[in-house]
Amino acid sequence: MKKKSFIIRTMVLVAFIALFIKPMISLAQDDVMTLTREAGYEIDDSFRPKASIIIEAEEGQILWGDNIDTPLSIASITKVMTAYLAFEAIEKGAFTLETLVPVDQTIVDISNIYSLSNNKMVLGVDYSIADILTLMLIPSSNAATVMMSNFISNNDEAAFIDLMNETAQKLGMKNTTYYNSSGATAASFEGHYSPKGYDPDGDNLSTPRDLAILTYHFLKKYPEVLEFTKNPTVTVLPGTEYEETFETYVFSVEGAKYGIKGMDGLKTGSSPSAGFGYIGTAKRNETRLIEVVLGVGSWENQDGEEMRHPIGNALIEKAFKDYDYKQIVDKGDELTLPQQVKVLEPLVGLVEKGNKPEFELEGTQLSLKSNRESVIANRKEKAVPVELVSKKKKEKSEAKSIKKSETKDHDQPQKLESSSFYKLKTIALSLLSFLLFLLFMVLANFIGKKKKPGAKTIFFIGIFALLACLYFMVKAILL
């Protein structure tokens, strides 16, 4: 009977551990829906995104990630790659933003397909490349997108899709496949667009990581794209009888319905297979962030068109709250690492607010130590030159530092204990506490069977060991 009682007590304790730890893990991982509600947005769980990512735009470091390598349908987010190839063609001298492209009958026919997002196209009207880009990126016109891809490829539809896939691979977008230039399946164009050799029902697929990579390179090479996406409303062919004005679908840009500070782009996408998603980017001070949110809600509930933005806003606001990309060390500063060194150039980098940065010194090169993964392959930490401070210089420097510290706190970063080592140590303490808990439980059971005194005392010591285990486990999760 006592054995049965011991087993029951142990099972109850294990259940308690599961119930206690699960919410703590969820909290430590910052559940996306919890963050959204804490940011003040009332939102139903049915709009939970399938995947998301946030990176900083200078070095591509990942600040948030959820299913970042899961291939998903991207719908009109596809147009970002088509726009990237347009800017690349401009860079190569193929045409300029002022180059005029006349509307042909194929484009008119596509513009009249009701099921596709479009603008009004009139046969023979000339649109500048800048106008076509605006139509692609703001009202998400499929007619304008095909117009652009055909112009770049000299009407070789398949060659342009080849170029999209080749460029994706060059950029490191390993899990991306394109079947069309706009995000709508070729079959939905009613015969007016059909790249040879590509499945007409093929759905363009990508991942949050890959789309972050594309956006990273886009903003590095052609930051002027944001001039096309930063405004809540745009007008093409102004002052003519063909003038059209559109409101952005990126409701998070400044001035729009869910506008937040610094948001100046970039592109949304939605379809029956994709649900609702978007790429956004925002800059505050010297920190620019890129976010990708995919698979929000379902096509049956069109509220997803709006709900993707509160989710994205909550994630990017948290990232701005937690991180800064800024100058960390001034020129002329001296650090002990453990040698005394003088920094010859300012060092900038990403720092987590509230934490002192750590440094690495290789020869005469000083860099910021970071354990965060980057979406950019073979990324190297930015380094600045330093010089060793001689003993006499060091003594003078120390005297100056003491005098200076009396009037001003420099908050100079010092090398801290490795966070990964500290986490391993905490996990080890957690496991040790759990083993002690098991040992005391077995011992209490054994003494109880022998009807010797002390069984209850040992049992309660075991409970304390369990509480210690829980403490160290939670501490390890939160590190």
Short mmCIF file of N, CA and C in Angstrom, two decimals, residues 175-333:
data_model
loop_
_atom_site.label_atom_id
_atom_site.label_comp_id
_atom_site.label_asym_id
_atom_site.label_seq_id
_atom_site.Cartn_x
_atom_site.Cartn_y
_atom_site.Cartn_z
N ASN A 175 15.57 27.91 -49.78
CA ASN A 175 14.28 27.23 -49.73
C ASN A 175 13.19 28.01 -50.46
N THR A 176 13.59 28.66 -51.55
CA THR A 176 12.66 29.49 -52.32
C THR A 176 12.54 28.95 -53.75
N THR A 177 11.31 28.88 -54.24
CA THR A 177 11.05 28.46 -55.62
C THR A 177 9.99 29.36 -56.23
N TYR A 178 10.31 29.91 -57.42
CA TYR A 178 9.36 30.77 -58.13
C TYR A 178 8.82 30.06 -59.37
N TYR A 179 7.51 30.21 -59.61
CA TYR A 179 6.84 29.70 -60.81
C TYR A 179 6.27 30.83 -61.65
N ASN A 180 6.22 32.02 -61.09
CA ASN A 180 5.66 33.18 -61.81
C ASN A 180 6.26 34.45 -61.22
N SER A 181 6.04 35.58 -61.86
CA SER A 181 6.69 36.83 -61.45
C SER A 181 5.87 37.68 -60.50
N SER A 182 4.59 37.32 -60.26
CA SER A 182 3.73 38.22 -59.49
C SER A 182 3.17 37.63 -58.21
N GLY A 183 3.14 36.31 -58.08
CA GLY A 183 2.55 35.67 -56.91
C GLY A 183 1.22 35.01 -57.20
N ALA A 184 0.54 35.45 -58.26
CA ALA A 184 -0.67 34.76 -58.71
C ALA A 184 -0.25 33.62 -59.64
N THR A 185 -0.86 32.46 -59.52
CA THR A 185 -0.47 31.35 -60.38
C THR A 185 -0.69 31.71 -61.84
N ALA A 186 0.14 31.18 -62.71
CA ALA A 186 0.03 31.48 -64.14
C ALA A 186 -1.35 31.09 -64.68
N ALA A 187 -1.93 30.02 -64.12
CA ALA A 187 -3.25 29.55 -64.58
C ALA A 187 -4.34 30.60 -64.36
N SER A 188 -4.14 31.49 -63.37
CA SER A 188 -5.17 32.49 -63.07
C SER A 188 -5.16 33.66 -64.03
N PHE A 189 -4.20 33.69 -64.96
CA PHE A 189 -4.11 34.78 -65.94
C PHE A 189 -4.92 34.51 -67.22
N GLU A 190 -5.68 33.43 -67.22
CA GLU A 190 -6.61 33.11 -68.33
C GLU A 190 -5.91 33.08 -69.70
N GLY A 191 -4.69 32.53 -69.70
CA GLY A 191 -3.98 32.34 -70.96
C GLY A 191 -3.13 33.52 -71.40
N HIS A 192 -3.15 34.63 -70.68
CA HIS A 192 -2.40 35.83 -71.08
C HIS A 192 -0.98 35.86 -70.51
N TYR A 193 -0.65 34.86 -69.68
CA TYR A 193 0.69 34.78 -69.10
C TYR A 193 0.95 33.32 -68.77
N SER A 194 1.95 32.73 -69.43
CA SER A 194 2.21 31.30 -69.22
C SER A 194 3.68 30.97 -69.49
N PRO A 195 4.56 31.15 -68.49
CA PRO A 195 5.99 30.84 -68.66
C PRO A 195 6.19 29.37 -69.04
N LYS A 196 6.84 29.13 -70.16
CA LYS A 196 7.04 27.76 -70.65
C LYS A 196 7.97 26.98 -69.72
N GLY A 197 7.56 25.74 -69.47
CA GLY A 197 8.39 24.87 -68.63
C GLY A 197 8.08 24.99 -67.16
N TYR A 198 7.18 25.87 -66.79
CA TYR A 198 6.80 26.05 -65.39
C TYR A 198 5.35 25.65 -65.18
N ASP A 199 5.10 24.96 -64.09
CA ASP A 199 3.76 24.50 -63.74
C ASP A 199 2.81 25.70 -63.64
N PRO A 200 1.76 25.75 -64.46
CA PRO A 200 0.83 26.89 -64.40
C PRO A 200 0.11 27.01 -63.06
N ASP A 201 0.03 25.90 -62.33
CA ASP A 201 -0.60 25.94 -61.00
C ASP A 201 0.44 26.05 -59.89
N GLY A 202 1.68 26.23 -60.28
CA GLY A 202 2.76 26.31 -59.29
C GLY A 202 2.60 27.53 -58.39
N ASP A 203 2.75 27.30 -57.08
CA ASP A 203 2.61 28.34 -56.07
C ASP A 203 4.00 28.75 -55.59
N ASN A 204 4.35 30.01 -55.71
CA ASN A 204 5.66 30.46 -55.26
C ASN A 204 5.84 30.21 -53.76
N LEU A 205 6.97 29.61 -53.40
CA LEU A 205 7.23 29.26 -52.00
C LEU A 205 8.51 29.92 -51.51
N SER A 206 8.48 30.34 -50.25
CA SER A 206 9.70 30.87 -49.63
C SER A 206 9.56 30.73 -48.12
N THR A 207 10.56 31.19 -47.39
CA THR A 207 10.58 31.11 -45.94
C THR A 207 10.84 32.49 -45.35
N PRO A 208 10.54 32.69 -44.07
CA PRO A 208 10.88 33.97 -43.45
C PRO A 208 12.37 34.31 -43.57
N ARG A 209 13.23 33.29 -43.37
CA ARG A 209 14.67 33.55 -43.48
C ARG A 209 15.02 34.03 -44.89
N ASP A 210 14.53 33.33 -45.90
CA ASP A 210 14.87 33.69 -47.28
C ASP A 210 14.37 35.08 -47.65
N LEU A 211 13.16 35.41 -47.24
CA LEU A 211 12.61 36.73 -47.55
C LEU A 211 13.36 37.82 -46.80
N ALA A 212 13.84 37.50 -45.60
CA ALA A 212 14.67 38.46 -44.85
C ALA A 212 16.00 38.67 -45.57
N ILE A 213 16.55 37.59 -46.12
CA ILE A 213 17.80 37.70 -46.89
C ILE A 213 17.59 38.61 -48.11
N LEU A 214 16.51 38.38 -48.84
CA LEU A 214 16.21 39.20 -50.02
C LEU A 214 16.07 40.66 -49.63
N THR A 215 15.32 40.94 -48.59
CA THR A 215 15.09 42.32 -48.17
C THR A 215 16.38 42.96 -47.67
N TYR A 216 17.19 42.18 -46.95
CA TYR A 216 18.49 42.67 -46.49
C TYR A 216 19.33 43.17 -47.67
N HIS A 217 19.46 42.34 -48.70
CA HIS A 217 20.27 42.72 -49.87
C HIS A 217 19.62 43.87 -50.64
N PHE A 218 18.30 43.87 -50.72
CA PHE A 218 17.58 44.93 -51.42
C PHE A 218 17.89 46.29 -50.78
N LEU A 219 17.79 46.36 -49.45
CA LEU A 219 18.01 47.63 -48.76
C LEU A 219 19.48 48.03 -48.76
N LYS A 220 20.37 47.05 -48.79
CA LYS A 220 21.80 47.35 -48.86
C LYS A 220 22.17 47.95 -50.22
N LYS A 221 21.64 47.35 -51.29
CA LYS A 221 22.02 47.76 -52.65
C LYS A 221 21.15 48.89 -53.20
N TYR A 222 19.86 48.82 -52.91
CA TYR A 222 18.93 49.79 -53.52
C TYR A 222 17.97 50.35 -52.47
N PRO A 223 18.49 51.09 -51.49
CA PRO A 223 17.62 51.62 -50.43
C PRO A 223 16.54 52.58 -50.96
N GLU A 224 16.73 53.07 -52.19
CA GLU A 224 15.75 53.99 -52.78
C GLU A 224 14.39 53.34 -53.02
N VAL A 225 14.33 51.99 -52.91
CA VAL A 225 13.03 51.32 -53.05
C VAL A 225 12.05 51.84 -52.00
N LEU A 226 12.56 52.28 -50.85
CA LEU A 226 11.68 52.76 -49.79
C LEU A 226 10.97 54.05 -50.17
N GLU A 227 11.49 54.77 -51.15
CA GLU A 227 10.80 55.96 -51.65
C GLU A 227 9.47 55.57 -52.30
N PHE A 228 9.37 54.33 -52.75
CA PHE A 228 8.15 53.86 -53.39
C PHE A 228 7.15 53.29 -52.38
N THR A 229 7.61 52.95 -51.18
CA THR A 229 6.75 52.22 -50.24
C THR A 229 6.45 52.97 -48.94
N LYS A 230 7.07 54.12 -48.72
CA LYS A 230 6.98 54.77 -47.41
C LYS A 230 5.70 55.55 -47.18
N ASN A 231 4.96 55.89 -48.24
CA ASN A 231 3.79 56.76 -48.09
C ASN A 231 2.49 55.96 -48.00
N PRO A 232 1.54 56.43 -47.18
CA PRO A 232 0.26 55.71 -47.07
C PRO A 232 -0.60 55.79 -48.33
N THR A 233 -0.40 56.84 -49.15
CA THR A 233 -1.10 56.95 -50.45
C THR A 233 -0.12 57.37 -51.52
N VAL A 234 -0.37 56.92 -52.75
CA VAL A 234 0.47 57.27 -53.89
C VAL A 234 -0.41 57.58 -55.10
N THR A 235 0.15 58.33 -56.04
CA THR A 235 -0.58 58.66 -57.26
C THR A 235 0.32 58.41 -58.46
N VAL A 236 -0.21 57.75 -59.49
CA VAL A 236 0.53 57.55 -60.74
C VAL A 236 -0.12 58.37 -61.84
N LEU A 237 0.69 58.76 -62.82
CA LEU A 237 0.25 59.60 -63.95
C LEU A 237 -0.55 60.81 -63.48
N PRO A 238 -0.01 61.55 -62.49
CA PRO A 238 -0.75 62.70 -61.97
C PRO A 238 -0.96 63.77 -63.04
N GLY A 239 -2.11 64.42 -63.00
CA GLY A 239 -2.41 65.50 -63.94
C GLY A 239 -2.86 65.05 -65.31
N THR A 240 -2.97 63.72 -65.51
CA THR A 240 -3.44 63.20 -66.80
C THR A 240 -4.83 62.57 -66.61
N GLU A 241 -5.47 62.25 -67.71
CA GLU A 241 -6.78 61.61 -67.62
C GLU A 241 -6.67 60.17 -67.10
N TYR A 242 -5.45 59.65 -67.01
CA TYR A 242 -5.25 58.27 -66.53
C TYR A 242 -4.76 58.23 -65.08
N GLU A 243 -4.81 59.38 -64.41
CA GLU A 243 -4.34 59.47 -63.02
C GLU A 243 -5.10 58.49 -62.12
N GLU A 244 -4.34 57.79 -61.24
CA GLU A 244 -4.95 56.89 -60.26
C GLU A 244 -4.25 57.07 -58.92
N THR A 245 -5.02 57.04 -57.85
CA THR A 245 -4.48 57.15 -56.49
C THR A 245 -4.80 55.88 -55.71
N PHE A 246 -3.82 55.41 -54.96
CA PHE A 246 -3.97 54.15 -54.22
C PHE A 246 -3.51 54.32 -52.78
N GLU A 247 -4.14 53.55 -51.91
CA GLU A 247 -3.69 53.48 -50.52
C GLU A 247 -2.86 52.22 -50.33
N THR A 248 -1.83 52.32 -49.51
CA THR A 248 -0.96 51.17 -49.26
C THR A 248 -1.71 50.05 -48.53
N TYR A 249 -1.30 48.81 -48.80
CA TYR A 249 -1.80 47.67 -48.03
C TYR A 249 -0.93 47.40 -46.81
N VAL A 250 0.24 48.05 -46.75
CA VAL A 250 1.09 47.92 -45.56
C VAL A 250 0.56 48.92 -44.54
N PHE A 251 -0.42 48.50 -43.77
CA PHE A 251 -1.11 49.41 -42.85
C PHE A 251 -0.24 49.86 -41.68
N SER A 252 1.00 49.35 -41.61
CA SER A 252 1.89 49.72 -40.51
C SER A 252 2.77 50.92 -40.84
N VAL A 253 2.79 51.38 -42.11
CA VAL A 253 3.64 52.53 -42.43
C VAL A 253 3.11 53.77 -41.72
N GLU A 254 4.00 54.68 -41.42
CA GLU A 254 3.61 55.90 -40.71
C GLU A 254 2.48 56.62 -41.46
N GLY A 255 1.42 56.95 -40.75
CA GLY A 255 0.29 57.64 -41.35
C GLY A 255 -0.85 56.73 -41.74
N ALA A 256 -0.60 55.42 -41.79
CA ALA A 256 -1.66 54.46 -42.14
C ALA A 256 -2.39 54.01 -40.86
N LYS A 257 -3.39 53.16 -41.02
CA LYS A 257 -4.27 52.78 -39.92
C LYS A 257 -3.53 52.23 -38.71
N TYR A 258 -2.56 51.34 -38.93
CA TYR A 258 -1.78 50.76 -37.83
C TYR A 258 -0.35 51.30 -37.84
N GLY A 259 -0.19 52.52 -38.35
CA GLY A 259 1.14 53.09 -38.53
C GLY A 259 1.95 53.17 -37.24
N ILE A 260 3.23 52.82 -37.31
CA ILE A 260 4.14 52.94 -36.17
C ILE A 260 5.37 53.75 -36.60
N LYS A 261 6.04 54.29 -35.63
CA LYS A 261 7.19 55.16 -35.86
C LYS A 261 8.27 54.46 -36.69
N GLY A 262 8.69 55.13 -37.75
CA GLY A 262 9.82 54.65 -38.55
C GLY A 262 9.50 53.63 -39.61
N MET A 263 8.28 53.09 -39.65
CA MET A 263 7.94 52.07 -40.65
C MET A 263 7.81 52.72 -42.02
N ASP A 264 8.61 52.25 -42.99
CA ASP A 264 8.59 52.86 -44.33
C ASP A 264 8.51 51.83 -45.47
N GLY A 265 8.00 50.68 -45.21
CA GLY A 265 7.78 49.69 -46.26
C GLY A 265 7.54 48.32 -45.65
N LEU A 266 7.24 47.25 -46.43
CA LEU A 266 7.68 47.15 -47.81
C LEU A 266 6.60 46.54 -48.71
N LYS A 267 6.06 45.32 -48.39
CA LYS A 267 5.12 44.66 -49.31
C LYS A 267 4.29 43.61 -48.58
N THR A 268 3.01 43.56 -48.98
CA THR A 268 2.10 42.54 -48.45
C THR A 268 1.89 41.43 -49.48
N GLY A 269 1.23 40.37 -49.02
CA GLY A 269 0.85 39.28 -49.92
C GLY A 269 -0.31 38.52 -49.31
N SER A 270 -1.26 38.12 -50.13
CA SER A 270 -2.39 37.32 -49.63
C SER A 270 -2.99 36.49 -50.75
N SER A 271 -3.46 35.31 -50.38
CA SER A 271 -4.08 34.41 -51.35
C SER A 271 -4.73 33.27 -50.58
N PRO A 272 -5.57 32.45 -51.25
CA PRO A 272 -6.18 31.31 -50.55
C PRO A 272 -5.15 30.36 -49.93
N SER A 273 -4.02 30.16 -50.60
CA SER A 273 -3.01 29.23 -50.07
C SER A 273 -2.07 29.89 -49.07
N ALA A 274 -1.92 31.22 -49.17
CA ALA A 274 -0.94 31.91 -48.32
C ALA A 274 -1.56 32.52 -47.06
N GLY A 275 -2.88 32.69 -47.05
CA GLY A 275 -3.44 33.50 -45.97
C GLY A 275 -2.97 34.93 -46.16
N PHE A 276 -2.52 35.56 -45.08
CA PHE A 276 -2.07 36.95 -45.17
C PHE A 276 -0.68 37.09 -44.56
N GLY A 277 0.17 37.85 -45.25
CA GLY A 277 1.52 38.05 -44.74
C GLY A 277 2.09 39.34 -45.26
N TYR A 278 3.26 39.71 -44.74
CA TYR A 278 3.93 40.90 -45.28
C TYR A 278 5.38 40.97 -44.82
N ILE A 279 6.13 41.79 -45.57
CA ILE A 279 7.48 42.19 -45.18
C ILE A 279 7.38 43.65 -44.75
N GLY A 280 7.95 43.96 -43.59
CA GLY A 280 7.99 45.35 -43.13
C GLY A 280 9.40 45.73 -42.74
N THR A 281 9.68 47.03 -42.78
CA THR A 281 10.98 47.50 -42.31
C THR A 281 10.79 48.87 -41.68
N ALA A 282 11.52 49.10 -40.59
CA ALA A 282 11.41 50.37 -39.88
C ALA A 282 12.78 50.78 -39.35
N LYS A 283 12.97 52.11 -39.26
CA LYS A 283 14.24 52.63 -38.75
C LYS A 283 13.98 53.65 -37.65
N ARG A 284 14.71 53.48 -36.54
CA ARG A 284 14.68 54.44 -35.44
C ARG A 284 16.10 54.73 -35.03
N ASN A 285 16.48 56.00 -35.06
CA ASN A 285 17.87 56.41 -34.82
C ASN A 285 18.76 55.66 -35.81
N GLU A 286 19.75 54.91 -35.31
CA GLU A 286 20.64 54.19 -36.22
C GLU A 286 20.24 52.74 -36.41
N THR A 287 19.13 52.34 -35.82
CA THR A 287 18.72 50.93 -35.86
C THR A 287 17.62 50.73 -36.89
N ARG A 288 17.89 49.90 -37.90
CA ARG A 288 16.86 49.50 -38.87
C ARG A 288 16.60 48.01 -38.69
N LEU A 289 15.32 47.67 -38.64
CA LEU A 289 14.90 46.28 -38.51
C LEU A 289 14.09 45.85 -39.71
N ILE A 290 14.15 44.57 -40.02
CA ILE A 290 13.36 43.96 -41.10
C ILE A 290 12.55 42.84 -40.47
N GLU A 291 11.27 42.79 -40.80
CA GLU A 291 10.43 41.71 -40.28
C GLU A 291 9.66 41.04 -41.42
N VAL A 292 9.43 39.76 -41.24
CA VAL A 292 8.62 38.97 -42.17
C VAL A 292 7.60 38.21 -41.34
N VAL A 293 6.33 38.36 -41.68
CA VAL A 293 5.24 37.65 -41.00
C VAL A 293 4.43 36.92 -42.07
N LEU A 294 4.32 35.59 -41.96
CA LEU A 294 3.64 34.79 -42.98
C LEU A 294 2.52 33.94 -42.38
N GLY A 295 1.50 33.68 -43.22
CA GLY A 295 0.45 32.73 -42.85
C GLY A 295 -0.46 33.19 -41.74
N VAL A 296 -0.82 34.47 -41.76
CA VAL A 296 -1.74 34.98 -40.74
C VAL A 296 -3.18 34.65 -41.15
N GLY A 297 -3.89 33.92 -40.29
CA GLY A 297 -5.30 33.61 -40.55
C GLY A 297 -5.50 32.78 -41.80
N SER A 298 -6.71 32.86 -42.33
CA SER A 298 -7.07 32.11 -43.53
C SER A 298 -7.83 33.02 -44.49
N TRP A 299 -7.87 32.59 -45.74
CA TRP A 299 -8.51 33.39 -46.80
C TRP A 299 -10.01 33.58 -46.53
N GLU A 300 -10.61 32.63 -45.82
CA GLU A 300 -12.05 32.70 -45.56
C GLU A 300 -12.40 33.89 -44.66
N ASN A 301 -11.46 34.33 -43.83
CA ASN A 301 -11.70 35.48 -42.95
C ASN A 301 -10.81 36.63 -43.41
N GLN A 302 -11.38 37.56 -44.14
CA GLN A 302 -10.60 38.65 -44.72
C GLN A 302 -10.08 39.65 -43.68
N ASP A 303 -10.47 39.48 -42.43
CA ASP A 303 -9.91 40.34 -41.38
C ASP A 303 -8.41 40.15 -41.24
N GLY A 304 -7.91 39.03 -41.78
CA GLY A 304 -6.47 38.78 -41.73
C GLY A 304 -5.68 39.87 -42.44
N GLU A 305 -6.30 40.55 -43.40
CA GLU A 305 -5.63 41.64 -44.12
C GLU A 305 -5.17 42.73 -43.15
N GLU A 306 -5.98 42.95 -42.11
CA GLU A 306 -5.61 43.94 -41.09
C GLU A 306 -4.82 43.32 -39.95
N MET A 307 -5.23 42.14 -39.51
CA MET A 307 -4.67 41.55 -38.30
C MET A 307 -3.19 41.20 -38.41
N ARG A 308 -2.67 41.05 -39.64
CA ARG A 308 -1.23 40.77 -39.76
C ARG A 308 -0.39 41.92 -39.21
N HIS A 309 -0.95 43.14 -39.25
CA HIS A 309 -0.16 44.31 -38.86
C HIS A 309 -0.02 44.49 -37.35
N PRO A 310 -1.07 44.31 -36.55
CA PRO A 310 -0.86 44.34 -35.10
C PRO A 310 0.17 43.32 -34.64
N ILE A 311 0.16 42.13 -35.25
CA ILE A 311 1.13 41.10 -34.89
C ILE A 311 2.55 41.56 -35.22
N GLY A 312 2.72 42.04 -36.45
CA GLY A 312 4.04 42.53 -36.86
C GLY A 312 4.48 43.72 -36.02
N ASN A 313 3.55 44.61 -35.71
CA ASN A 313 3.88 45.78 -34.88
C ASN A 313 4.38 45.36 -33.51
N ALA A 314 3.69 44.39 -32.89
CA ALA A 314 4.08 43.94 -31.56
C ALA A 314 5.49 43.35 -31.57
N LEU A 315 5.80 42.55 -32.60
CA LEU A 315 7.12 41.92 -32.69
C LEU A 315 8.22 42.96 -32.89
N ILE A 316 7.99 43.90 -33.81
CA ILE A 316 9.05 44.86 -34.11
C ILE A 316 9.23 45.87 -32.98
N GLU A 317 8.14 46.20 -32.28
CA GLU A 317 8.25 47.10 -31.13
C GLU A 317 9.08 46.45 -30.03
N LYS A 318 8.88 45.15 -29.82
CA LYS A 318 9.68 44.45 -28.81
C LYS A 318 11.15 44.44 -29.20
N ALA A 319 11.42 44.22 -30.49
CA ALA A 319 12.82 44.20 -30.94
C ALA A 319 13.47 45.57 -30.75
N PHE A 320 12.73 46.65 -31.05
CA PHE A 320 13.28 47.99 -30.82
C PHE A 320 13.49 48.25 -29.32
N LYS A 321 12.62 47.69 -28.51
CA LYS A 321 12.73 47.87 -27.06
C LYS A 321 13.96 47.14 -26.51
N ASP A 322 14.28 45.99 -27.10
CA ASP A 322 15.33 45.12 -26.56
C ASP A 322 16.72 45.38 -27.14
N TYR A 323 16.79 45.96 -28.35
CA TYR A 323 18.08 46.06 -29.04
C TYR A 323 18.34 47.47 -29.59
N ASP A 324 19.63 47.78 -29.70
CA ASP A 324 20.08 49.02 -30.32
C ASP A 324 21.29 48.72 -31.21
N TYR A 325 21.30 49.33 -32.39
CA TYR A 325 22.51 49.29 -33.22
C TYR A 325 23.14 50.67 -33.08
N LYS A 326 24.30 50.73 -32.42
CA LYS A 326 24.86 52.04 -32.10
C LYS A 326 26.37 51.96 -31.92
N GLN A 327 26.97 53.13 -31.70
CA GLN A 327 28.40 53.18 -31.40
C GLN A 327 28.60 52.73 -29.96
N ILE A 328 29.49 51.76 -29.79
CA ILE A 328 29.69 51.15 -28.47
C ILE A 328 30.96 51.68 -27.80
N VAL A 329 32.01 51.86 -28.60
CA VAL A 329 33.29 52.34 -28.08
C VAL A 329 33.74 53.54 -28.90
N ASP A 330 34.16 54.60 -28.23
CA ASP A 330 34.65 55.80 -28.93
C ASP A 330 36.11 55.64 -29.32
N LYS A 331 36.50 56.39 -30.31
CA LYS A 331 37.91 56.46 -30.69
C LYS A 331 38.70 57.02 -29.51
N GLY A 332 39.80 56.33 -29.18
CA GLY A 332 40.63 56.77 -28.06
C GLY A 332 40.31 56.11 -26.74
N ASP A 333 39.18 55.40 -26.66
CA ASP A 333 38.86 54.68 -25.42
C ASP A 333 39.87 53.57 -25.16
#
